[in-house]
mmCIF file of C-alpha atoms in Angstrom:
data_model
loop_
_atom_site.group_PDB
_atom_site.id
_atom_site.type_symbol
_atom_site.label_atom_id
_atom_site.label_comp_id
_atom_site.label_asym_id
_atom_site.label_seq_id
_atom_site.Cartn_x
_atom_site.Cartn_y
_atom_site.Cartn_z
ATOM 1 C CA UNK A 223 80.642 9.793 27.118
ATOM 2 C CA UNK A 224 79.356 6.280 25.508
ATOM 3 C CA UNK A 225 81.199 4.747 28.601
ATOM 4 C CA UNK A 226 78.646 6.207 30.630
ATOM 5 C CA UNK A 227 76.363 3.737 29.681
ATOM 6 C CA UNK A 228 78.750 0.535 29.485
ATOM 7 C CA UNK A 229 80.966 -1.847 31.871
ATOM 8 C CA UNK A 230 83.776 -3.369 30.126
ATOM 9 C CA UNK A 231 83.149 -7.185 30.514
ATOM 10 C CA UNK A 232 85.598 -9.008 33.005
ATOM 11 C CA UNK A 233 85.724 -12.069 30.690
ATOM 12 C CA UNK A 234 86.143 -10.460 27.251
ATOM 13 C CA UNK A 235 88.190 -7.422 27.237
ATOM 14 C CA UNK A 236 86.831 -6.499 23.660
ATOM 15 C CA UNK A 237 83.298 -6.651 24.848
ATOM 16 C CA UNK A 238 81.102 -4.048 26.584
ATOM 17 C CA UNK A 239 78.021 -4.792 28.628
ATOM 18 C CA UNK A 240 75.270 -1.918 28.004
ATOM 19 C CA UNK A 241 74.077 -0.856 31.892
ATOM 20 C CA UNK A 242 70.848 -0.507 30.807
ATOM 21 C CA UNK A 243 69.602 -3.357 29.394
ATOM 22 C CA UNK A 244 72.752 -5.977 29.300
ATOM 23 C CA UNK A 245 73.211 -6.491 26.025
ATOM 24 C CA UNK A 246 77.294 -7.552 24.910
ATOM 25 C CA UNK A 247 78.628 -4.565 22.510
ATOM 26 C CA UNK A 248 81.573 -5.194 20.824
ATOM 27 C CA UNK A 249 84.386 -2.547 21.797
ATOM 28 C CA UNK A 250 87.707 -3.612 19.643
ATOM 29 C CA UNK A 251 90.208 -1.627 21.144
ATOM 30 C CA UNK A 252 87.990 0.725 22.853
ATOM 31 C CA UNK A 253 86.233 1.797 19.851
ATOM 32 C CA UNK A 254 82.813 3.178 20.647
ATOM 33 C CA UNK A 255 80.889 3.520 17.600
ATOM 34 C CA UNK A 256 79.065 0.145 18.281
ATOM 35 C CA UNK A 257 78.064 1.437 21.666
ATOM 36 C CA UNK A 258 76.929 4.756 19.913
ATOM 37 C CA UNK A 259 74.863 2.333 17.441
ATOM 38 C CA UNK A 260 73.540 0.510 20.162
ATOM 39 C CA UNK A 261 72.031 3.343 22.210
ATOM 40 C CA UNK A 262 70.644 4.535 19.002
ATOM 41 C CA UNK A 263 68.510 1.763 18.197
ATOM 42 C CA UNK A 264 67.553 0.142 21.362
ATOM 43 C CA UNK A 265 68.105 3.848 23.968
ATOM 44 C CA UNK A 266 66.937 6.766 21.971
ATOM 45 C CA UNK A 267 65.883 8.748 25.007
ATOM 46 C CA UNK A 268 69.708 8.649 26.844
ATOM 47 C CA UNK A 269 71.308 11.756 27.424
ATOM 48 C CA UNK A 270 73.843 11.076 24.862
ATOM 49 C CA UNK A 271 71.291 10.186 21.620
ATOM 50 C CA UNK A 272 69.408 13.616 22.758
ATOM 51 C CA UNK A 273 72.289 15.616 22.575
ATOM 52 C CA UNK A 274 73.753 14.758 19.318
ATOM 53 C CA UNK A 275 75.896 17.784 18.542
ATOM 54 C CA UNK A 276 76.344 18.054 14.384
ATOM 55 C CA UNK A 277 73.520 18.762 12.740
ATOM 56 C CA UNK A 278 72.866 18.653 8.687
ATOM 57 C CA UNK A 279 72.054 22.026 7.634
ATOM 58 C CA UNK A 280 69.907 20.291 4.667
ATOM 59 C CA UNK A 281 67.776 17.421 6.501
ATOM 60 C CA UNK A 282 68.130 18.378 10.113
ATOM 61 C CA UNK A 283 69.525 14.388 10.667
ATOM 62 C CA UNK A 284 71.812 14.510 13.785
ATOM 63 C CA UNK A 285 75.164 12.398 14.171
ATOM 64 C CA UNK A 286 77.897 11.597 16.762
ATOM 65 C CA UNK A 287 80.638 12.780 15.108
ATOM 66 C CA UNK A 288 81.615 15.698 12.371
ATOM 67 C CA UNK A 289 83.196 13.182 9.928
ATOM 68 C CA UNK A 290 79.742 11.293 10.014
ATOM 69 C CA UNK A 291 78.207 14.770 8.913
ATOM 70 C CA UNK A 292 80.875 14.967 6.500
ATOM 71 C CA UNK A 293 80.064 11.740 4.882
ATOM 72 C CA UNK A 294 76.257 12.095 4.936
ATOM 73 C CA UNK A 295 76.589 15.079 3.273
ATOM 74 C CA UNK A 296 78.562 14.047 0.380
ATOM 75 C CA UNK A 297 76.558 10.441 0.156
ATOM 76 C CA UNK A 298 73.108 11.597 0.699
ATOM 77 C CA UNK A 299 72.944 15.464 -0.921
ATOM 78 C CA UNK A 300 76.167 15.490 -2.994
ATOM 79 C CA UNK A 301 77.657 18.467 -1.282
ATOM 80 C CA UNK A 302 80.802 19.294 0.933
ATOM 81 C CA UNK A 303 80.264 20.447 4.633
ATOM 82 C CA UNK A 304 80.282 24.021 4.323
ATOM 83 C CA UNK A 305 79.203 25.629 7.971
ATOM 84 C CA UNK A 306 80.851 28.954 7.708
ATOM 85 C CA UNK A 307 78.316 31.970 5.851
ATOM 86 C CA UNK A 308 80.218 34.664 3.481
ATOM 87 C CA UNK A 309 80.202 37.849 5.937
ATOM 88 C CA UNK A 310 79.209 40.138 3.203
ATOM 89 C CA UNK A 311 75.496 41.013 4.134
ATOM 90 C CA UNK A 312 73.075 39.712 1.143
ATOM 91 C CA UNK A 313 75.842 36.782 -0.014
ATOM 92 C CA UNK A 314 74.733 33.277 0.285
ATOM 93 C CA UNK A 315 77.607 31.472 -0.272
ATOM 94 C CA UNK A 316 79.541 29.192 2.836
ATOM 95 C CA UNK A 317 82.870 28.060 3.413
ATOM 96 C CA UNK A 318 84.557 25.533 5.235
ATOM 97 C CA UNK A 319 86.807 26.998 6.943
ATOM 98 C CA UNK A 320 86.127 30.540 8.304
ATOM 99 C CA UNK A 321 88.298 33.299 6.397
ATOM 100 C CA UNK A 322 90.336 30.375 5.258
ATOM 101 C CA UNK A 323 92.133 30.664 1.618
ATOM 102 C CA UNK A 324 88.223 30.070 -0.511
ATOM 103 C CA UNK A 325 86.765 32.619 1.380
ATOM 104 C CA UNK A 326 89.617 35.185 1.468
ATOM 105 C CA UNK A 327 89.883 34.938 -1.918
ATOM 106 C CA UNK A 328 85.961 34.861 -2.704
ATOM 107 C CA UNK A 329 85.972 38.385 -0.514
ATOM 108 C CA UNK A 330 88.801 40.004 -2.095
ATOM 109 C CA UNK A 331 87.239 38.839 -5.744
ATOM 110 C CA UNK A 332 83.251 38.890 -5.488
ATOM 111 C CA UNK A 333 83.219 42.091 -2.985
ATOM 112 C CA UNK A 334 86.853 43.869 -3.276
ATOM 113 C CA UNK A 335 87.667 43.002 0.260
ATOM 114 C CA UNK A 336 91.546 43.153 1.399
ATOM 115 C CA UNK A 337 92.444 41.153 4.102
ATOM 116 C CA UNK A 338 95.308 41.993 6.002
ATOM 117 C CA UNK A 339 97.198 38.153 6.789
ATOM 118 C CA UNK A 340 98.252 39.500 10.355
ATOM 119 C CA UNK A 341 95.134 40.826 12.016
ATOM 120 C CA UNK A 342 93.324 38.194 10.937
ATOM 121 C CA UNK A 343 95.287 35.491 12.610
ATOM 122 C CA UNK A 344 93.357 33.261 15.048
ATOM 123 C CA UNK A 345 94.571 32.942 18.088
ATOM 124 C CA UNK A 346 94.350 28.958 19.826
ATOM 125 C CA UNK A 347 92.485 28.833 23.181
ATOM 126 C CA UNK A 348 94.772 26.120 24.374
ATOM 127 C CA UNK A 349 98.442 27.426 23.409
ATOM 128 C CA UNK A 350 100.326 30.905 22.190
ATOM 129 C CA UNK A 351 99.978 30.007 18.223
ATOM 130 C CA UNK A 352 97.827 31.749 15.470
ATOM 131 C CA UNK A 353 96.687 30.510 12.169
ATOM 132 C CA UNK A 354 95.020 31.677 9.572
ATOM 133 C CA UNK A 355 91.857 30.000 9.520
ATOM 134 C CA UNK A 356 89.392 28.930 12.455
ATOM 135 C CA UNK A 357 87.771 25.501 12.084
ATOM 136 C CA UNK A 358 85.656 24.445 14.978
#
């Protein structure tokens, strides 16, 4: 989506010029994160900067990417990205992956849930396989 907002130059491969204000972004082997950076600072009102998709569940900051999160999380509030809630109503506690091994075993050990391994397989939307934990 950042190459929405860029032309690669004809002189410099490795360089992007910004469409809206012509500014040279460096784009080492079509990298985007500088272009990301750029309409940050100097384009907060594109499309793309509105519509920043992971949010911090702790500061409300939004990023680009998941891994960012990740990272901001751990730097900033000395946690792990946990997004998925126990399912037990009352129970506070999140997961990272959702009924992955941490949370199978915290229902089976804080609530006396059983979890049977074959009905709760999750299917893929783009091919025939199952696993046993969903991650979004």
């Amino acid at each position: 989506p950042a190459w929405k907002y860029f032309t690669q130059s004809e002189l410099d491969r490795e360089l992007s010029i910004c469409n809206l204000c012509s500014a040279e972004i460096s784009c080492v082997k079509r990298n985007t994160s500088g272009m990301l950076k750029h309409l940050l600072r100097w384009h907060p009102d594109t499309e793309i900067v509105m519509n920043k998709k992971q949010e911090c569940n702790q500061c409300q900051r939004k990023f680009f990417f998941k891994n960012t999160l990740i990272k901001h999380l751990k730097i900033d509030h000395g946690t792990e990205y946990k997004k998925f809630k126990c399912t037990e109503e009352g129970c506070e506690m999140y997961f990272r992956l959702f009924k992955g091994k941490l949370m199978r075993r915290h229902l089976r050990e804080v609530h006396g849930q059983e979890f049977n391994q074959k009905e709760g397989m999750f299917l893929c939307d783009q091919c025939d396989k199952k696993f046993k934990s969903y991650d979004v």
